[in-house]
mmCIF file of C-alpha atoms and ligand atoms in Angstrom:
data_model
loop_
_atom_site.group_PDB
_atom_site.id
_atom_site.type_symbol
_atom_site.label_atom_id
_atom_site.label_comp_id
_atom_site.label_asym_id
_atom_site.label_seq_id
_atom_site.Cartn_x
_atom_site.Cartn_y
_atom_site.Cartn_z
ATOM 1 C CA MET A 182 10.964 -117.104 96.309
ATOM 2 C CA ALA A 183 7.854 -115.278 97.556
ATOM 3 C CA GLU A 184 7.144 -116.218 101.192
ATOM 4 C CA THR A 185 4.016 -114.846 102.821
ATOM 5 C CA ARG A 186 2.897 -115.374 106.381
ATOM 6 C CA LEU A 187 -0.803 -116.216 106.198
ATOM 7 C CA HIS A 188 -0.991 -116.480 109.964
ATOM 8 C CA ASP A 189 1.515 -116.466 112.858
ATOM 9 C CA ASN A 190 1.905 -120.215 112.349
ATOM 10 C CA LEU A 191 1.391 -120.628 108.585
ATOM 11 C CA VAL A 192 3.930 -119.691 105.936
ATOM 12 C CA LEU A 193 3.199 -119.829 102.227
ATOM 13 C CA ASP A 194 5.907 -120.006 99.587
ATOM 14 C CA ARG A 195 4.687 -119.497 95.997
ATOM 15 C CA LYS A 196 6.866 -121.208 93.406
ATOM 16 C CA GLY A 197 4.924 -120.568 90.201
ATOM 17 C CA PRO A 198 2.356 -123.357 89.811
ATOM 18 C CA ILE A 199 3.500 -124.913 93.100
ATOM 19 C CA HIS A 200 2.554 -123.683 96.562
ATOM 20 C CA VAL A 201 4.437 -124.816 99.626
ATOM 21 C CA LEU A 202 2.524 -124.311 102.849
ATOM 22 C CA ARG A 203 4.503 -124.744 106.055
ATOM 23 C CA ILE A 204 3.018 -125.118 109.495
ATOM 24 C CA ASP A 205 5.367 -123.136 111.696
ATOM 25 C CA ARG A 206 4.728 -123.886 115.369
ATOM 26 C CA LYS A 207 7.942 -125.535 116.382
ATOM 27 C CA LYS A 208 7.506 -125.307 120.157
ATOM 28 C CA ALA A 209 4.212 -127.223 120.161
ATOM 29 C CA LEU A 210 5.375 -129.647 117.431
ATOM 30 C CA GLY A 211 2.900 -128.074 115.017
ATOM 31 C CA ALA A 212 -0.219 -128.704 117.171
ATOM 32 C CA LEU A 213 -3.280 -127.133 115.525
ATOM 33 C CA ASN A 214 -5.524 -124.745 117.424
ATOM 34 C CA PHE A 215 -8.818 -123.262 116.172
ATOM 35 C CA GLU A 216 -7.110 -120.205 114.636
ATOM 36 C CA ILE A 217 -4.564 -122.235 112.649
ATOM 37 C CA MET A 218 -7.276 -124.658 111.537
ATOM 38 C CA THR A 219 -9.343 -121.668 110.373
ATOM 39 C CA ALA A 220 -6.455 -120.034 108.514
ATOM 40 C CA LEU A 221 -5.650 -123.386 106.882
ATOM 41 C CA GLY A 222 -9.287 -123.788 105.779
ATOM 42 C CA ASP A 223 -9.537 -120.217 104.465
ATOM 43 C CA TYR A 224 -6.317 -120.637 102.473
ATOM 44 C CA ALA A 225 -7.559 -123.959 101.002
ATOM 45 C CA MET A 226 -10.872 -122.366 100.033
ATOM 46 C CA SER A 227 -9.083 -119.591 98.110
ATOM 47 C CA LEU A 228 -6.652 -122.066 96.548
ATOM 48 C CA ALA A 229 -9.557 -124.130 95.205
ATOM 49 C CA ALA A 230 -10.524 -121.160 93.055
ATOM 50 C CA ASP A 231 -6.990 -120.458 91.732
ATOM 51 C CA PRO A 232 -6.371 -122.263 88.427
ATOM 52 C CA THR A 233 -2.763 -121.005 88.236
ATOM 53 C CA VAL A 234 -1.703 -123.351 91.024
ATOM 54 C CA ARG A 235 -1.401 -127.032 90.135
ATOM 55 C CA VAL A 236 0.264 -128.608 93.173
ATOM 56 C CA LEU A 237 0.240 -127.900 96.899
ATOM 57 C CA VAL A 238 2.965 -129.226 99.220
ATOM 58 C CA ILE A 239 2.177 -129.137 102.941
ATOM 59 C CA THR A 240 4.951 -129.591 105.467
ATOM 60 C CA GLY A 241 5.896 -128.699 109.030
ATOM 61 C CA THR A 242 8.829 -127.276 110.970
ATOM 62 C CA GLY A 243 11.482 -129.016 113.081
ATOM 63 C CA ARG A 244 10.682 -132.381 114.627
ATOM 64 C CA GLY A 245 6.917 -131.975 114.423
ATOM 65 C CA PHE A 246 4.742 -132.006 111.333
ATOM 66 C CA VAL A 247 1.541 -131.691 113.355
ATOM 67 C CA ALA A 248 1.393 -133.505 116.703
ATOM 68 C CA GLY A 249 -2.405 -133.246 116.680
ATOM 69 C CA ALA A 250 -5.046 -130.858 117.859
ATOM 70 C CA ASP A 251 -3.788 -128.445 120.503
ATOM 71 C CA ILE A 252 -4.631 -130.458 123.602
ATOM 72 C CA GLY A 253 -3.955 -127.556 125.998
ATOM 73 C CA GLY A 254 -6.670 -125.492 124.365
ATOM 74 C CA TYR A 255 -9.270 -128.085 125.248
ATOM 75 C CA HIS A 256 -8.388 -128.639 128.895
ATOM 76 C CA ASN A 257 -11.611 -127.854 130.802
ATOM 77 C CA ALA A 258 -13.091 -126.286 127.630
ATOM 78 C CA ALA A 259 -16.875 -125.992 127.206
ATOM 79 C CA GLN A 260 -18.568 -128.567 125.004
ATOM 80 C CA THR A 261 -19.520 -125.791 122.568
ATOM 81 C CA VAL A 262 -15.869 -124.805 122.175
ATOM 82 C CA PHE A 263 -14.955 -128.416 121.441
ATOM 83 C CA ASP A 264 -17.861 -128.772 118.965
ATOM 84 C CA ARG A 265 -16.827 -125.550 117.189
ATOM 85 C CA PHE A 266 -13.300 -126.937 116.666
ATOM 86 C CA GLN A 267 -14.760 -130.185 115.322
ATOM 87 C CA ARG A 268 -16.977 -128.376 112.827
ATOM 88 C CA ARG A 269 -14.104 -126.176 111.698
ATOM 89 C CA SER A 270 -11.729 -129.114 111.292
ATOM 90 C CA ARG A 271 -14.347 -130.961 109.186
ATOM 91 C CA GLN A 272 -14.616 -127.928 106.858
ATOM 92 C CA THR A 273 -10.854 -127.576 106.590
ATOM 93 C CA HIS A 274 -10.217 -131.296 105.973
ATOM 94 C CA ASP A 275 -13.025 -131.619 103.454
ATOM 95 C CA THR A 276 -11.842 -128.537 101.565
ATOM 96 C CA ILE A 277 -8.276 -129.836 101.351
ATOM 97 C CA ALA A 278 -9.365 -133.338 100.366
ATOM 98 C CA ALA A 279 -11.532 -131.916 97.569
ATOM 99 C CA LEU A 280 -8.959 -129.490 96.174
ATOM 100 C CA PRO A 281 -8.653 -129.657 92.372
ATOM 101 C CA GLN A 282 -4.888 -129.275 92.833
ATOM 102 C CA ILE A 283 -2.679 -132.278 93.552
ATOM 103 C CA THR A 284 -1.634 -132.268 97.205
ATOM 104 C CA ILE A 285 1.600 -133.675 98.631
ATOM 105 C CA CYS A 286 2.153 -133.927 102.389
ATOM 106 C CA ALA A 287 5.837 -133.895 103.290
ATOM 107 C CA VAL A 288 5.793 -135.314 106.836
ATOM 108 C CA ASN A 289 8.948 -134.057 108.508
ATOM 109 C CA GLY A 290 8.300 -135.392 112.010
ATOM 110 C CA TYR A 291 5.392 -136.354 114.265
ATOM 111 C CA ALA A 292 2.075 -136.624 112.409
ATOM 112 C CA LEU A 293 -0.326 -137.556 115.175
ATOM 113 C CA GLY A 294 -4.080 -137.286 115.582
ATOM 114 C CA GLY A 295 -5.197 -134.284 113.573
ATOM 115 C CA GLY A 296 -1.743 -134.226 111.982
ATOM 116 C CA LEU A 297 -2.140 -137.647 110.433
ATOM 117 C CA GLU A 298 -5.729 -136.753 109.538
ATOM 118 C CA LEU A 299 -4.481 -133.688 107.665
ATOM 119 C CA ALA A 300 -1.946 -135.863 105.805
ATOM 120 C CA LEU A 301 -4.711 -138.329 104.944
ATOM 121 C CA CYS A 302 -6.525 -135.541 103.069
ATOM 122 C CA CYS A 303 -3.587 -135.284 100.680
ATOM 123 C CA ASP A 304 -3.033 -137.257 97.480
ATOM 124 C CA PHE A 305 0.524 -138.226 98.358
ATOM 125 C CA ILE A 306 2.328 -138.632 101.674
ATOM 126 C CA LEU A 307 6.152 -138.595 101.777
ATOM 127 C CA VAL A 308 7.750 -139.300 105.121
ATOM 128 C CA SER A 309 11.118 -138.288 106.489
ATOM 129 C CA GLU A 310 13.097 -141.097 108.159
ATOM 130 C CA THR A 311 12.405 -139.327 111.437
ATOM 131 C CA ALA A 312 8.628 -139.208 111.006
ATOM 132 C CA LYS A 313 6.240 -141.014 113.348
ATOM 133 C CA VAL A 314 2.586 -141.313 112.552
ATOM 134 C CA GLY A 315 -0.399 -142.397 114.615
ATOM 135 C CA LEU A 316 -3.864 -141.691 115.953
ATOM 136 C CA PRO A 317 -3.306 -141.627 119.725
ATOM 137 C CA GLU A 318 -6.687 -140.146 120.688
ATOM 138 C CA ILE A 319 -7.616 -143.348 122.535
ATOM 139 C CA LYS A 320 -4.961 -142.446 125.109
ATOM 140 C CA LEU A 321 -6.959 -139.283 125.836
ATOM 141 C CA GLY A 322 -10.178 -141.293 126.289
ATOM 142 C CA LEU A 323 -11.294 -140.155 122.821
ATOM 143 C CA MET A 324 -11.215 -141.314 119.226
ATOM 144 C CA PRO A 325 -10.233 -139.569 115.999
ATOM 145 C CA GLY A 326 -12.637 -136.857 114.813
ATOM 146 C CA GLY A 327 -10.917 -135.384 111.783
ATOM 147 C CA GLY A 328 -11.595 -138.236 109.380
ATOM 148 C CA GLY A 329 -9.205 -140.808 110.893
ATOM 149 C CA THR A 330 -11.830 -143.556 111.337
ATOM 150 C CA GLN A 331 -12.979 -143.107 107.734
ATOM 151 C CA ARG A 332 -9.980 -142.101 105.571
ATOM 152 C CA LEU A 333 -7.404 -144.389 107.230
ATOM 153 C CA PRO A 334 -9.322 -147.704 106.689
ATOM 154 C CA ARG A 335 -9.902 -146.710 103.069
ATOM 155 C CA LEU A 336 -6.124 -146.377 102.636
ATOM 156 C CA VAL A 337 -4.725 -149.238 104.712
ATOM 157 C CA GLY A 338 -7.749 -151.498 105.335
ATOM 158 C CA PRO A 339 -9.947 -151.807 108.406
ATOM 159 C CA MET A 340 -7.737 -154.142 110.464
ATOM 160 C CA ARG A 341 -4.642 -151.958 110.276
ATOM 161 C CA ALA A 342 -6.776 -148.870 110.925
ATOM 162 C CA LYS A 343 -8.188 -150.516 114.042
ATOM 163 C CA ASP A 344 -4.669 -151.400 115.141
ATOM 164 C CA LEU A 345 -3.615 -147.741 115.068
ATOM 165 C CA ILE A 346 -6.862 -146.271 116.359
ATOM 166 C CA LEU A 347 -7.579 -148.762 119.134
ATOM 167 C CA THR A 348 -4.052 -149.146 120.463
ATOM 168 C CA GLY A 349 -2.964 -145.553 119.839
ATOM 169 C CA ARG A 350 0.522 -146.766 118.908
ATOM 170 C CA MET A 351 2.793 -144.925 116.482
ATOM 171 C CA LEU A 352 4.259 -146.256 113.235
ATOM 172 C CA THR A 353 7.821 -145.515 112.162
ATOM 173 C CA ALA A 354 8.428 -144.125 108.689
ATOM 174 C CA PRO A 355 9.417 -147.520 107.160
ATOM 175 C CA GLU A 356 6.317 -149.096 108.664
ATOM 176 C CA ALA A 357 4.130 -146.293 107.218
ATOM 177 C CA VAL A 358 5.556 -147.030 103.754
ATOM 178 C CA GLU A 359 5.173 -150.786 104.217
ATOM 179 C CA TRP A 360 1.478 -150.248 105.121
ATOM 180 C CA GLY A 361 0.868 -148.110 102.043
ATOM 181 C CA LEU A 362 0.139 -145.154 104.299
ATOM 182 C CA ALA A 363 3.047 -143.217 102.775
ATOM 183 C CA LEU A 364 4.420 -143.368 99.235
ATOM 184 C CA LYS A 365 8.064 -142.942 100.000
ATOM 185 C CA ILE A 366 10.629 -142.506 102.779
ATOM 186 C CA CYS A 367 13.251 -139.746 102.408
ATOM 187 C CA ALA A 368 16.355 -138.673 104.294
ATOM 188 C CA PRO A 369 15.406 -135.686 106.457
ATOM 189 C CA ASP A 370 17.543 -133.284 104.368
ATOM 190 C CA ALA A 371 16.102 -134.618 101.116
ATOM 191 C CA LEU A 372 12.421 -134.561 102.076
ATOM 192 C CA MET A 373 11.576 -131.161 100.578
ATOM 193 C CA ASP A 374 13.690 -131.751 97.475
ATOM 194 C CA GLU A 375 11.879 -135.015 96.858
ATOM 195 C CA ALA A 376 8.495 -133.439 97.468
ATOM 196 C CA LEU A 377 9.323 -130.605 95.089
ATOM 197 C CA ALA A 378 10.630 -132.987 92.433
ATOM 198 C CA LEU A 379 7.326 -134.847 92.551
ATOM 199 C CA ALA A 380 5.467 -131.531 92.525
ATOM 200 C CA ASP A 381 7.467 -130.352 89.461
ATOM 201 C CA ASP A 382 6.738 -133.565 87.616
ATOM 202 C CA LEU A 383 3.012 -133.317 88.372
ATOM 203 C CA ALA A 384 2.875 -129.610 87.474
ATOM 204 C CA SER A 385 4.276 -130.432 84.019
ATOM 205 C CA LYS A 386 1.393 -132.780 83.218
ATOM 206 C CA PRO A 387 -1.689 -131.722 81.204
ATOM 207 C CA PRO A 388 -3.747 -129.818 83.804
ATOM 208 C CA ILE A 389 -7.229 -130.996 82.890
ATOM 209 C CA ALA A 390 -6.219 -134.684 82.734
ATOM 210 C CA LEU A 391 -4.342 -134.232 86.027
ATOM 211 C CA ALA A 392 -7.333 -132.803 87.855
ATOM 212 C CA GLU A 393 -9.814 -135.238 86.266
ATOM 213 C CA GLY A 394 -7.652 -138.263 87.053
ATOM 214 C CA LYS A 395 -7.582 -137.284 90.708
ATOM 215 C CA GLN A 396 -11.306 -136.603 90.835
ATOM 216 C CA VAL A 397 -12.282 -139.854 89.117
ATOM 217 C CA ILE A 398 -10.152 -141.927 91.493
ATOM 218 C CA ASP A 399 -11.560 -140.144 94.550
ATOM 219 C CA ASP A 400 -15.177 -140.223 93.357
ATOM 220 C CA GLY A 401 -14.756 -143.867 92.316
ATOM 221 C CA LEU A 402 -13.781 -144.831 95.863
ATOM 222 C CA ASP A 403 -17.102 -143.476 97.031
ATOM 223 C CA THR A 404 -19.209 -145.397 94.567
ATOM 224 C CA ALA A 405 -20.020 -148.852 93.194
ATOM 225 C CA LEU A 406 -17.540 -150.345 90.685
ATOM 226 C CA SER A 407 -19.944 -150.186 87.729
ATOM 227 C CA ALA A 408 -20.771 -146.518 88.394
ATOM 228 C CA GLY A 409 -17.047 -145.783 88.741
ATOM 229 C CA LEU A 410 -16.263 -147.509 85.447
ATOM 230 C CA THR A 411 -19.031 -145.537 83.702
ATOM 231 C CA LEU A 412 -17.678 -142.299 85.175
ATOM 232 C CA GLU A 413 -14.172 -143.212 83.972
ATOM 233 C CA GLN A 414 -15.350 -143.749 80.388
ATOM 234 C CA ARG A 415 -17.327 -140.499 80.350
ATOM 235 C CA VAL A 416 -14.429 -138.407 81.610
ATOM 236 C CA LEU A 417 -11.934 -140.073 79.260
ATOM 237 C CA GLY A 418 -14.258 -139.315 76.347
ATOM 238 C CA ALA A 419 -14.347 -135.662 77.402
ATOM 239 C CA LEU A 420 -10.543 -135.571 77.715
ATOM 240 C CA PHE A 421 -10.176 -137.041 74.180
ATOM 241 C CA ALA A 422 -12.111 -133.993 72.951
ATOM 242 C CA THR A 423 -9.763 -131.470 74.661
ATOM 243 C CA GLU A 424 -6.989 -129.611 72.844
ATOM 244 C CA ASP A 425 -4.453 -131.200 75.208
ATOM 245 C CA GLY A 426 -5.780 -134.673 74.379
ATOM 246 C CA LYS A 427 -5.304 -133.991 70.658
ATOM 247 C CA GLU A 428 -1.898 -132.389 71.247
ATOM 248 C CA GLY A 429 -0.651 -135.319 73.320
ATOM 249 C CA ILE A 430 -1.530 -137.860 70.615
ATOM 250 C CA ALA A 431 -0.188 -135.646 67.813
ATOM 251 C CA ALA A 432 3.112 -135.137 69.682
ATOM 252 C CA PHE A 433 3.507 -138.886 70.094
ATOM 253 C CA ILE A 434 2.932 -139.535 66.388
ATOM 254 C CA GLU A 435 5.269 -136.666 65.425
ATOM 255 C CA LYS A 436 7.917 -137.843 67.887
ATOM 256 C CA ARG A 437 8.143 -134.514 69.731
ATOM 257 C CA ASP A 438 7.422 -133.217 73.236
ATOM 258 C CA PRO A 439 3.793 -132.226 73.798
ATOM 259 C CA ASN A 440 2.897 -128.608 74.520
ATOM 260 C CA PHE A 441 -0.022 -128.797 76.906
ATOM 261 C CA LYS A 442 -2.054 -125.627 77.393
ATOM 262 C CA GLY A 443 -4.731 -126.675 79.866
ATOM 263 C CA ALA A 444 -7.461 -126.451 77.260
HETATM 264 N N1 CO8 B 603 -1.103 -130.174 121.716
HETATM 265 C C1 CO8 B 603 -0.464 -129.203 122.380
HETATM 266 N N2 CO8 B 603 0.849 -129.235 122.672
HETATM 267 C C2 CO8 B 603 1.561 -130.289 122.223
HETATM 268 C C3 CO8 B 603 0.968 -131.346 121.519
HETATM 269 C C4 CO8 B 603 -0.431 -131.236 121.230
HETATM 270 N N3 CO8 B 603 -1.079 -132.171 120.526
HETATM 271 N N4 CO8 B 603 1.929 -132.265 121.206
HETATM 272 C C5 CO8 B 603 3.064 -131.814 121.751
HETATM 273 N N5 CO8 B 603 2.869 -130.614 122.375
HETATM 274 C C6 CO8 B 603 3.850 -129.763 123.039
HETATM 275 C C7 CO8 B 603 4.184 -130.334 124.422
HETATM 276 O O1 CO8 B 603 3.213 -129.973 125.386
HETATM 277 C C8 CO8 B 603 5.544 -129.691 124.663
HETATM 278 O O2 CO8 B 603 5.329 -128.374 125.051
HETATM 279 P P1 CO8 B 603 6.178 -127.741 126.307
HETATM 280 O O3 CO8 B 603 7.615 -127.805 125.846
HETATM 281 O O4 CO8 B 603 5.669 -126.333 126.417
HETATM 282 O O5 CO8 B 603 5.918 -128.618 127.465
HETATM 283 C C9 CO8 B 603 6.170 -129.632 123.290
HETATM 284 O O6 CO8 B 603 5.079 -129.796 122.352
HETATM 285 C C10 CO8 B 603 7.126 -130.777 123.045
HETATM 286 O O7 CO8 B 603 6.467 -131.976 123.362
HETATM 287 P P2 CO8 B 603 7.083 -133.095 124.362
HETATM 288 O O8 CO8 B 603 7.931 -132.441 125.409
HETATM 289 O O9 CO8 B 603 5.979 -133.974 124.822
HETATM 290 O O10 CO8 B 603 8.060 -133.867 123.355
HETATM 291 P P3 CO8 B 603 8.412 -135.423 123.361
HETATM 292 O O11 CO8 B 603 9.450 -135.582 122.318
HETATM 293 O O12 CO8 B 603 8.704 -135.896 124.722
HETATM 294 O O13 CO8 B 603 7.045 -136.133 122.853
HETATM 295 C C11 CO8 B 603 5.118 -136.475 121.483
HETATM 296 C C12 CO8 B 603 6.549 -135.917 121.580
HETATM 297 C C13 CO8 B 603 5.166 -138.014 121.550
HETATM 298 C C14 CO8 B 603 4.574 -136.046 120.119
HETATM 299 C C15 CO8 B 603 4.227 -135.950 122.643
HETATM 300 O O14 CO8 B 603 4.363 -134.537 122.666
HETATM 301 C C16 CO8 B 603 2.781 -136.275 122.523
HETATM 302 O O15 CO8 B 603 2.381 -137.396 122.828
HETATM 303 N N6 CO8 B 603 1.962 -135.299 122.094
HETATM 304 C C17 CO8 B 603 0.508 -135.461 122.009
HETATM 305 C C18 CO8 B 603 0.123 -136.262 120.782
HETATM 306 C C19 CO8 B 603 -1.364 -136.454 120.719
HETATM 307 O O16 CO8 B 603 -1.986 -137.035 121.603
HETATM 308 N N7 CO8 B 603 -1.978 -135.972 119.612
HETATM 309 C C20 CO8 B 603 -3.409 -136.145 119.352
HETATM 310 C C21 CO8 B 603 -4.152 -134.975 119.904
HETATM 311 S S1 CO8 B 603 -5.908 -135.194 119.797
HETATM 312 C C22 CO8 B 603 -6.275 -134.876 118.194
HETATM 313 O O17 CO8 B 603 -5.451 -134.529 117.398
HETATM 314 C C23 CO8 B 603 -7.709 -135.053 117.709
HETATM 315 C C24 CO8 B 603 -8.739 -134.877 118.769
HETATM 316 C C25 CO8 B 603 -9.390 -133.511 118.594
HETATM 317 C C26 CO8 B 603 -9.995 -133.037 119.857
HETATM 318 C C27 CO8 B 603 -9.138 -132.023 120.607
HETATM 319 C C28 CO8 B 603 -9.196 -132.250 122.093
HETATM 320 C C29 CO8 B 603 -7.900 -132.603 122.733
#
């Protein structure tokens, strides 16, 4: 176990090809201020360039995952301060969403506002039975600004997104799974084990196919069906030409386990 504190409120645990990043701000239920958002973005930027890491798990501490942006920091703040946070959060969210690694968000408690928006940047969301998720910005006279109005409707459809965004209500963990907002519900004590089991499974997969599969799905969502289908065929053709593609097929024929090398 190699834990490093990247920031007062961010702890990184490196487990070989898996990184576990924990937001550690228990007293404020994980609320994100400008400094944490910056540290998170800087870490994600460096991770994007690290081919030795295949999976990132993001989680929180105690009963909060991230209860949103740090509201206290914006009480009577200048417009420029608010705008600076918005720009920073856009960079951080976009960097995490575009990571070549597979990302798993293990939501241990409240994921509200910017907390849910951070989770929505991840490939998989697992929720603890105690988790509550929502976009309550409307109660502050605002609306989401970290991707909530765009990423949530793409995941759960526009009507359900409007339900959460316009009422500001929270979903329980079973409701989040029922909506397709989370993949799986876990007992609180089992959340990290389940997240790490999924991470282990993903980390054992052929790395190029893993990264390309993610990218093609994400890019396809941003494009017309015919362009997405063309992209899919092109990338599959390129994967067929990789050593891992040849190894996977040979291993099947020879009835043995494949030895993928990421080439
Ligand atoms: N920011 C700062 N502090 C917070 C936040 C937050 N988002 N959420 C909770 N806290 C703090 C509380 O102030 C409290 O601190 P203290 O003990 O010092 O008083 C501590 O965490 C525990 O919170 P509660 O006592 O309120 O605990 P409860 O169990 O009673 O309630 C809730 C938990 C329901 C999560 C409640 O704390 C809550 O409603 N929090 C705010 C949730 C929210 O509105 N999030 C969205 C924020 S806006 C956003 O994310 C995007 C907009 C970006 C613009 C930024 C401008 C604001």
